[in-house]
């Protein structure tokens, strides 16, 4: 693995289903983030983690949950998907827990909820 | 509320110079980023400004005026590969990153 990876690349999901988006980084970065990107809107932060074992809520956390059991992995779970969660999801990481650090982004997951 | 404004779309000619503006109204300011995002790809870091003035990095330069709540990204000697969206993002007083919607730059031959 080089950098930050996400899986799946894309997914079509029926409303009401549970879904976990995976994110793994091999850069030993402390901080990780989940964003959603919708047409005409800026990236919106869903959840973040400044270090393994801690998580925090971003701008749009409702309907999503995260965990950070170790440094490398930061999965995002949709407990019961709804059509408004159709979006492109980006995972990102940065070396420290400070916003001053450049963020490195994964390739994204395109999710469609029907 | 917090707000970052960028033009939605700009068009420029290959070999020319283009300036992409970003104005912000945020609760505090602790720095400003510019990222580049090609269609269907992830954003990638271009520049970071925290003090007033111009930061130059090859063909790309970024300017900041904190008193005016204003930044611009200057791209020189435009190439077709510069066709992308350019995202402005500000660190607010809570050290959260607030993102603009991005400017789609179209380069014509």
PDB file of C-alpha atoms in Angstrom:
ATOM      1  CA  UNK A   1       0.000   0.000   0.000  1.00  0.00           C
ATOM      2  CA  UNK A   2       1.287   3.435  -0.833  1.00  0.00           C
ATOM      3  CA  UNK A   3      -0.495   6.353   0.811  1.00  0.00           C
ATOM      4  CA  UNK A   4      -4.187   6.144   1.556  1.00  0.00           C
ATOM      5  CA  UNK A   5      -6.677   3.690   0.090  1.00  0.00           C
ATOM      6  CA  UNK A   6     -10.455   3.432   0.169  1.00  0.00           C
ATOM      7  CA  UNK A   7     -12.856   0.606  -0.584  1.00  0.00           C
ATOM      8  CA  UNK A   8     -15.103   0.108  -2.355  1.00  0.00           C
ATOM      9  CA  UNK A   9     -14.476   2.420  -5.322  1.00  0.00           C
ATOM     10  CA  UNK A  10     -18.190   2.680  -5.903  1.00  0.00           C
ATOM     11  CA  UNK A  11     -21.362   1.140  -4.511  1.00  0.00           C
ATOM     12  CA  UNK A  12     -25.076   1.157  -5.187  1.00  0.00           C
ATOM     13  CA  UNK A  13     -27.050   0.540  -2.030  1.00  0.00           C
ATOM     14  CA  UNK A  14     -30.717   0.084  -1.210  1.00  0.00           C
ATOM     15  CA  UNK A  15     -32.160   2.514   1.310  1.00  0.00           C
ATOM     16  CA  UNK A  16     -32.231   1.110   4.811  1.00  0.00           C
ATOM     17  CA  UNK A  17     -29.167  -1.073   4.331  1.00  0.00           C
ATOM     18  CA  UNK A  18     -26.070  -0.843   6.488  1.00  0.00           C
ATOM     19  CA  UNK A  19     -22.787   0.010   4.775  1.00  0.00           C
ATOM     20  CA  UNK A  20     -19.183   0.428   5.900  1.00  0.00           C
ATOM     21  CA  UNK A  21     -16.715   2.407   3.837  1.00  0.00           C
ATOM     22  CA  UNK A  22     -13.140   1.410   4.489  1.00  0.00           C
ATOM     23  CA  UNK A  23     -10.098   3.641   4.702  1.00  0.00           C
ATOM     24  CA  UNK A  24      -6.505   2.594   5.336  1.00  0.00           C
ATOM     25  CA  UNK A  25      -3.305   4.626   5.383  1.00  0.00           C
ATOM     26  CA  UNK A  26       0.289   3.462   5.674  1.00  0.00           C
ATOM     27  CA  UNK A  27       1.911   6.826   6.368  1.00  0.00           C
ATOM     28  CA  UNK A  28       1.575   6.517  10.161  1.00  0.00           C
ATOM     29  CA  UNK A  29      -0.416   9.749  10.225  1.00  0.00           C
ATOM     30  CA  UNK A  30      -2.066  10.599  13.509  1.00  0.00           C
ATOM     31  CA  UNK A  31      -5.105  12.409  12.158  1.00  0.00           C
ATOM     32  CA  UNK A  32      -7.771  11.018   9.809  1.00  0.00           C
ATOM     33  CA  UNK A  33     -10.923  12.546   8.355  1.00  0.00           C
ATOM     34  CA  UNK A  34     -14.060  11.619   6.462  1.00  0.00           C
ATOM     35  CA  UNK A  35     -15.614  14.102   4.033  1.00  0.00           C
ATOM     36  CA  UNK A  36     -18.504  14.042   1.645  1.00  0.00           C
ATOM     37  CA  UNK A  37     -18.443  16.025  -1.566  1.00  0.00           C
ATOM     38  CA  UNK A  38     -21.644  17.013  -3.339  1.00  0.00           C
ATOM     39  CA  UNK A  39     -22.013  18.980  -6.561  1.00  0.00           C
ATOM     40  CA  UNK A  40     -21.941  22.726  -5.924  1.00  0.00           C
ATOM     41  CA  UNK A  41     -20.927  22.349  -2.292  1.00  0.00           C
ATOM     42  CA  UNK A  42     -17.545  22.340  -0.640  1.00  0.00           C
ATOM     43  CA  UNK A  43     -16.112  19.313   1.081  1.00  0.00           C
ATOM     44  CA  UNK A  44     -18.029  18.774   4.304  1.00  0.00           C
ATOM     45  CA  UNK A  45     -16.440  17.089   7.286  1.00  0.00           C
ATOM     46  CA  UNK A  46     -18.406  14.145   8.665  1.00  0.00           C
ATOM     47  CA  UNK A  47     -16.146  12.814  11.411  1.00  0.00           C
ATOM     48  CA  UNK A  48     -12.498  13.070  12.324  1.00  0.00           C
ATOM     49  CA  UNK A  49      -9.925  11.434  14.561  1.00  0.00           C
ATOM     50  CA  UNK A  50      -6.888  13.278  15.885  1.00  0.00           C
ATOM     51  CA  UNK A  51      -5.229  10.095  17.113  1.00  0.00           C
ATOM     52  CA  UNK A  52      -5.949   6.390  17.478  1.00  0.00           C
ATOM     53  CA  UNK A  53      -8.645   5.772  20.059  1.00  0.00           C
ATOM     54  CA  UNK A  54     -10.320   9.176  19.710  1.00  0.00           C
ATOM     55  CA  UNK A  55     -12.984  10.475  17.331  1.00  0.00           C
ATOM     56  CA  UNK A  56     -14.955  13.687  16.923  1.00  0.00           C
ATOM     57  CA  UNK A  57     -17.984  14.989  15.058  1.00  0.00           C
ATOM     58  CA  UNK A  58     -17.648  17.264  12.083  1.00  0.00           C
ATOM     59  CA  UNK A  59     -20.143  19.481  10.304  1.00  0.00           C
ATOM     60  CA  UNK A  60     -22.531  16.732   9.105  1.00  0.00           C
ATOM     61  CA  UNK A  61     -22.243  13.692  11.418  1.00  0.00           C
ATOM     62  CA  UNK A  62     -25.885  12.569  11.564  1.00  0.00           C
ATOM     63  CA  UNK A  63     -26.465   9.097  10.147  1.00  0.00           C
ATOM     64  CA  UNK A  64     -22.761   8.220  10.237  1.00  0.00           C
ATOM     65  CA  UNK A  65     -20.438   6.627  12.777  1.00  0.00           C
ATOM     66  CA  UNK A  66     -16.701   5.987  12.869  1.00  0.00           C
ATOM     67  CA  UNK A  67     -14.139   4.091  14.911  1.00  0.00           C
ATOM     68  CA  UNK A  68     -10.362   4.368  15.215  1.00  0.00           C
ATOM     69  CA  UNK A  69      -9.073   1.171  16.775  1.00  0.00           C
ATOM     70  CA  UNK A  70      -5.559   1.650  15.385  1.00  0.00           C
ATOM     71  CA  UNK A  71      -3.464   4.240  13.539  1.00  0.00           C
ATOM     72  CA  UNK A  72      -3.995   2.854  10.050  1.00  0.00           C
ATOM     73  CA  UNK A  73      -7.748   2.246   9.742  1.00  0.00           C
ATOM     74  CA  UNK A  74     -10.694   4.618   9.938  1.00  0.00           C
ATOM     75  CA  UNK A  75     -13.945   2.992   8.751  1.00  0.00           C
ATOM     76  CA  UNK A  76     -17.123   5.001   8.199  1.00  0.00           C
ATOM     77  CA  UNK A  77     -20.467   3.262   8.793  1.00  0.00           C
ATOM     78  CA  UNK A  78     -23.898   4.233   7.559  1.00  0.00           C
ATOM     79  CA  UNK A  79     -26.246   2.396   9.930  1.00  0.00           C
ATOM     80  CA  UNK A  80     -29.346   2.750   7.742  1.00  0.00           C
ATOM     81  CA  UNK A  81     -28.647   4.436   4.419  1.00  0.00           C
ATOM     82  CA  UNK A  82     -30.954   7.121   3.031  1.00  0.00           C
ATOM     83  CA  UNK A  83     -30.998   8.647  -0.486  1.00  0.00           C
ATOM     84  CA  UNK A  84     -29.617  11.976   0.824  1.00  0.00           C
ATOM     85  CA  UNK A  85     -26.412  10.113   1.645  1.00  0.00           C
ATOM     86  CA  UNK A  86     -25.736   9.665  -2.058  1.00  0.00           C
ATOM     87  CA  UNK A  87     -22.380  11.380  -2.491  1.00  0.00           C
ATOM     88  CA  UNK A  88     -18.683  10.954  -3.089  1.00  0.00           C
ATOM     89  CA  UNK A  89     -16.884  10.145   0.148  1.00  0.00           C
ATOM     90  CA  UNK A  90     -13.253  11.030   0.683  1.00  0.00           C
ATOM     91  CA  UNK A  91     -11.036   9.827   3.472  1.00  0.00           C
ATOM     92  CA  UNK A  92      -7.992  11.952   4.314  1.00  0.00           C
ATOM     93  CA  UNK A  93      -5.095  11.868   6.733  1.00  0.00           C
ATOM     94  CA  UNK A  94      -2.527  14.323   8.024  1.00  0.00           C
ATOM     95  CA  UNK A  95       0.699  13.901  10.021  1.00  0.00           C
ATOM     96  CA  UNK A  96      -0.463  15.681  13.162  1.00  0.00           C
ATOM     97  CA  UNK A  97      -3.693  16.522  14.870  1.00  0.00           C
ATOM     98  CA  UNK A  98      -3.448  20.129  13.816  1.00  0.00           C
ATOM     99  CA  UNK A  99      -5.353  21.664  10.915  1.00  0.00           C
ATOM    100  CA  UNK A 100      -2.115  23.376   9.850  1.00  0.00           C
ATOM    101  CA  UNK A 101      -0.935  20.138   8.336  1.00  0.00           C
ATOM    102  CA  UNK A 102      -1.530  19.299   4.697  1.00  0.00           C
ATOM    103  CA  UNK A 103      -4.183  16.622   4.267  1.00  0.00           C
ATOM    104  CA  UNK A 104      -3.636  13.657   1.965  1.00  0.00           C
ATOM    105  CA  UNK A 105      -6.763  12.289   0.332  1.00  0.00           C
ATOM    106  CA  UNK A 106      -7.786   8.822  -0.713  1.00  0.00           C
ATOM    107  CA  UNK A 107      -9.262   8.200  -4.180  1.00  0.00           C
ATOM    108  CA  UNK A 108     -12.850   8.395  -2.957  1.00  0.00           C
ATOM    109  CA  UNK A 109     -15.900   6.140  -2.826  1.00  0.00           C
ATOM    110  CA  UNK A 110     -18.884   6.991  -5.002  1.00  0.00           C
ATOM    111  CA  UNK A 111     -22.009   5.903  -3.125  1.00  0.00           C
ATOM    112  CA  UNK A 112     -25.514   5.829  -4.555  1.00  0.00           C
ATOM    113  CA  UNK A 113     -28.448   5.112  -2.242  1.00  0.00           C
ATOM    114  CA  UNK A 114     -31.685   4.182  -3.996  1.00  0.00           C
TER     115      UNK A 114
ATOM    116  CA  UNK B   1     -22.161  31.904   9.602  1.00  0.00           C
ATOM    117  CA  UNK B   2     -18.975  30.899   7.895  1.00  0.00           C
ATOM    118  CA  UNK B   3     -18.629  31.474   4.193  1.00  0.00           C
ATOM    119  CA  UNK B   4     -16.029  31.006   1.502  1.00  0.00           C
ATOM    120  CA  UNK B   5     -16.709  32.426  -1.946  1.00  0.00           C
ATOM    121  CA  UNK B   6     -15.028  31.389  -5.168  1.00  0.00           C
ATOM    122  CA  UNK B   7     -16.177  31.779  -8.770  1.00  0.00           C
ATOM    123  CA  UNK B   8     -17.943  28.647  -9.938  1.00  0.00           C
ATOM    124  CA  UNK B   9     -16.160  28.411 -13.269  1.00  0.00           C
ATOM    125  CA  UNK B  10     -13.437  30.183 -15.239  1.00  0.00           C
ATOM    126  CA  UNK B  11     -12.057  29.739 -18.740  1.00  0.00           C
ATOM    127  CA  UNK B  12      -8.525  30.579 -19.873  1.00  0.00           C
ATOM    128  CA  UNK B  13      -6.249  29.940 -22.832  1.00  0.00           C
ATOM    129  CA  UNK B  14      -3.257  27.636 -22.906  1.00  0.00           C
ATOM    130  CA  UNK B  15      -0.056  29.605 -22.219  1.00  0.00           C
ATOM    131  CA  UNK B  16      -1.881  32.457 -20.525  1.00  0.00           C
ATOM    132  CA  UNK B  17      -2.155  33.527 -16.875  1.00  0.00           C
ATOM    133  CA  UNK B  18      -5.255  33.140 -14.715  1.00  0.00           C
ATOM    134  CA  UNK B  19      -6.096  34.383 -11.227  1.00  0.00           C
ATOM    135  CA  UNK B  20      -8.643  32.520  -9.107  1.00  0.00           C
ATOM    136  CA  UNK B  21     -10.020  34.556  -6.217  1.00  0.00           C
ATOM    137  CA  UNK B  22     -11.249  33.406  -2.829  1.00  0.00           C
ATOM    138  CA  UNK B  23     -12.940  35.593  -0.230  1.00  0.00           C
ATOM    139  CA  UNK B  24     -13.796  34.337   3.213  1.00  0.00           C
ATOM    140  CA  UNK B  25     -15.838  35.285   6.258  1.00  0.00           C
ATOM    141  CA  UNK B  26     -14.993  32.899   9.064  1.00  0.00           C
ATOM    142  CA  UNK B  27     -14.925  32.882  12.832  1.00  0.00           C
ATOM    143  CA  UNK B  28     -11.224  33.578  13.133  1.00  0.00           C
ATOM    144  CA  UNK B  29      -8.399  32.741  10.778  1.00  0.00           C
ATOM    145  CA  UNK B  30      -5.482  30.388  11.241  1.00  0.00           C
ATOM    146  CA  UNK B  31      -4.376  29.770   7.686  1.00  0.00           C
ATOM    147  CA  UNK B  32      -5.577  29.162   4.148  1.00  0.00           C
ATOM    148  CA  UNK B  33      -5.020  26.249   1.777  1.00  0.00           C
ATOM    149  CA  UNK B  34      -5.367  25.813  -1.967  1.00  0.00           C
ATOM    150  CA  UNK B  35      -5.961  22.328  -3.358  1.00  0.00           C
ATOM    151  CA  UNK B  36      -6.256  21.083  -6.937  1.00  0.00           C
ATOM    152  CA  UNK B  37      -8.815  18.443  -7.877  1.00  0.00           C
ATOM    153  CA  UNK B  38      -8.989  16.836 -11.307  1.00  0.00           C
ATOM    154  CA  UNK B  39     -12.368  15.468 -12.344  1.00  0.00           C
ATOM    155  CA  UNK B  40     -13.077  12.142 -10.664  1.00  0.00           C
ATOM    156  CA  UNK B  41      -9.950  12.314  -8.538  1.00  0.00           C
ATOM    157  CA  UNK B  42      -8.962  13.295  -5.018  1.00  0.00           C
ATOM    158  CA  UNK B  43      -7.877  16.808  -4.018  1.00  0.00           C
ATOM    159  CA  UNK B  44      -4.125  17.376  -3.837  1.00  0.00           C
ATOM    160  CA  UNK B  45      -2.308  20.077  -1.887  1.00  0.00           C
ATOM    161  CA  UNK B  46      -1.012  23.143  -3.728  1.00  0.00           C
ATOM    162  CA  UNK B  47      -0.213  25.826  -1.163  1.00  0.00           C
ATOM    163  CA  UNK B  48      -0.615  27.117   2.387  1.00  0.00           C
ATOM    164  CA  UNK B  49      -0.644  30.783   3.472  1.00  0.00           C
ATOM    165  CA  UNK B  50      -0.829  32.071   7.017  1.00  0.00           C
ATOM    166  CA  UNK B  51       0.937  35.452   6.675  1.00  0.00           C
ATOM    167  CA  UNK B  52       0.070  38.264   4.276  1.00  0.00           C
ATOM    168  CA  UNK B  53       1.872  38.253   0.981  1.00  0.00           C
ATOM    169  CA  UNK B  54       2.739  36.106  -1.969  1.00  0.00           C
ATOM    170  CA  UNK B  55       4.023  32.531  -1.861  1.00  0.00           C
ATOM    171  CA  UNK B  56       5.529  31.354  -5.130  1.00  0.00           C
ATOM    172  CA  UNK B  57       5.969  27.746  -6.111  1.00  0.00           C
ATOM    173  CA  UNK B  58       6.939  27.210  -9.722  1.00  0.00           C
ATOM    174  CA  UNK B  59       4.108  28.175 -12.074  1.00  0.00           C
ATOM    175  CA  UNK B  60       1.697  28.561  -9.144  1.00  0.00           C
ATOM    176  CA  UNK B  61       1.592  31.436  -6.644  1.00  0.00           C
ATOM    177  CA  UNK B  62      -0.810  32.119  -3.796  1.00  0.00           C
ATOM    178  CA  UNK B  63      -1.514  35.485  -2.207  1.00  0.00           C
ATOM    179  CA  UNK B  64      -3.152  36.327   1.113  1.00  0.00           C
ATOM    180  CA  UNK B  65      -4.546  39.525   2.629  1.00  0.00           C
ATOM    181  CA  UNK B  66      -5.910  38.787   6.092  1.00  0.00           C
ATOM    182  CA  UNK B  67      -7.296  42.300   6.584  1.00  0.00           C
ATOM    183  CA  UNK B  68      -9.400  41.925   3.432  1.00  0.00           C
ATOM    184  CA  UNK B  69     -10.348  38.289   3.949  1.00  0.00           C
ATOM    185  CA  UNK B  70      -9.003  37.586   0.499  1.00  0.00           C
ATOM    186  CA  UNK B  71      -6.702  35.195  -1.293  1.00  0.00           C
ATOM    187  CA  UNK B  72      -5.930  34.372  -4.872  1.00  0.00           C
ATOM    188  CA  UNK B  73      -4.210  31.559  -6.719  1.00  0.00           C
ATOM    189  CA  UNK B  74      -2.206  32.643  -9.757  1.00  0.00           C
ATOM    190  CA  UNK B  75      -1.417  30.104 -12.447  1.00  0.00           C
ATOM    191  CA  UNK B  76       1.131  31.072 -15.101  1.00  0.00           C
ATOM    192  CA  UNK B  77       2.003  29.486 -18.453  1.00  0.00           C
ATOM    193  CA  UNK B  78      -1.205  27.509 -18.395  1.00  0.00           C
ATOM    194  CA  UNK B  79      -1.107  23.937 -19.644  1.00  0.00           C
ATOM    195  CA  UNK B  80      -3.990  21.703 -20.638  1.00  0.00           C
ATOM    196  CA  UNK B  81      -3.299  19.532 -17.583  1.00  0.00           C
ATOM    197  CA  UNK B  82      -4.178  22.518 -15.378  1.00  0.00           C
ATOM    198  CA  UNK B  83      -7.837  21.968 -16.257  1.00  0.00           C
ATOM    199  CA  UNK B  84      -9.235  21.058 -12.850  1.00  0.00           C
ATOM    200  CA  UNK B  85     -11.162  22.432  -9.908  1.00  0.00           C
ATOM    201  CA  UNK B  86      -9.296  24.603  -7.427  1.00  0.00           C
ATOM    202  CA  UNK B  87     -10.468  24.486  -3.820  1.00  0.00           C
ATOM    203  CA  UNK B  88      -9.882  27.206  -1.229  1.00  0.00           C
ATOM    204  CA  UNK B  89     -10.047  26.183   2.440  1.00  0.00           C
ATOM    205  CA  UNK B  90      -9.678  28.247   5.627  1.00  0.00           C
ATOM    206  CA  UNK B  91      -8.723  27.152   9.144  1.00  0.00           C
ATOM    207  CA  UNK B  92     -11.104  28.879  11.549  1.00  0.00           C
ATOM    208  CA  UNK B  93     -10.700  29.824  15.204  1.00  0.00           C
ATOM    209  CA  UNK B  94     -11.672  26.282  16.278  1.00  0.00           C
ATOM    210  CA  UNK B  95      -8.957  24.900  14.006  1.00  0.00           C
ATOM    211  CA  UNK B  96     -11.585  23.375  11.742  1.00  0.00           C
ATOM    212  CA  UNK B  97     -11.036  23.444   7.989  1.00  0.00           C
ATOM    213  CA  UNK B  98     -13.813  25.225   6.090  1.00  0.00           C
ATOM    214  CA  UNK B  99     -13.936  24.464   2.369  1.00  0.00           C
ATOM    215  CA  UNK B 100     -15.142  26.543  -0.543  1.00  0.00           C
ATOM    216  CA  UNK B 101     -17.174  24.882  -3.303  1.00  0.00           C
ATOM    217  CA  UNK B 102     -14.261  25.163  -5.712  1.00  0.00           C
ATOM    218  CA  UNK B 103     -13.593  26.875  -9.027  1.00  0.00           C
ATOM    219  CA  UNK B 104     -13.686  24.770 -12.175  1.00  0.00           C
ATOM    220  CA  UNK B 105     -10.959  25.977 -14.522  1.00  0.00           C
ATOM    221  CA  UNK B 106     -11.320  25.164 -18.205  1.00  0.00           C
ATOM    222  CA  UNK B 107      -8.243  25.563 -20.395  1.00  0.00           C
ATOM    223  CA  UNK B 108      -8.743  26.050 -24.122  1.00  0.00           C
ATOM    224  CA  UNK B 109      -6.048  25.536 -26.769  1.00  0.00           C
TER     225      UNK B 109
END
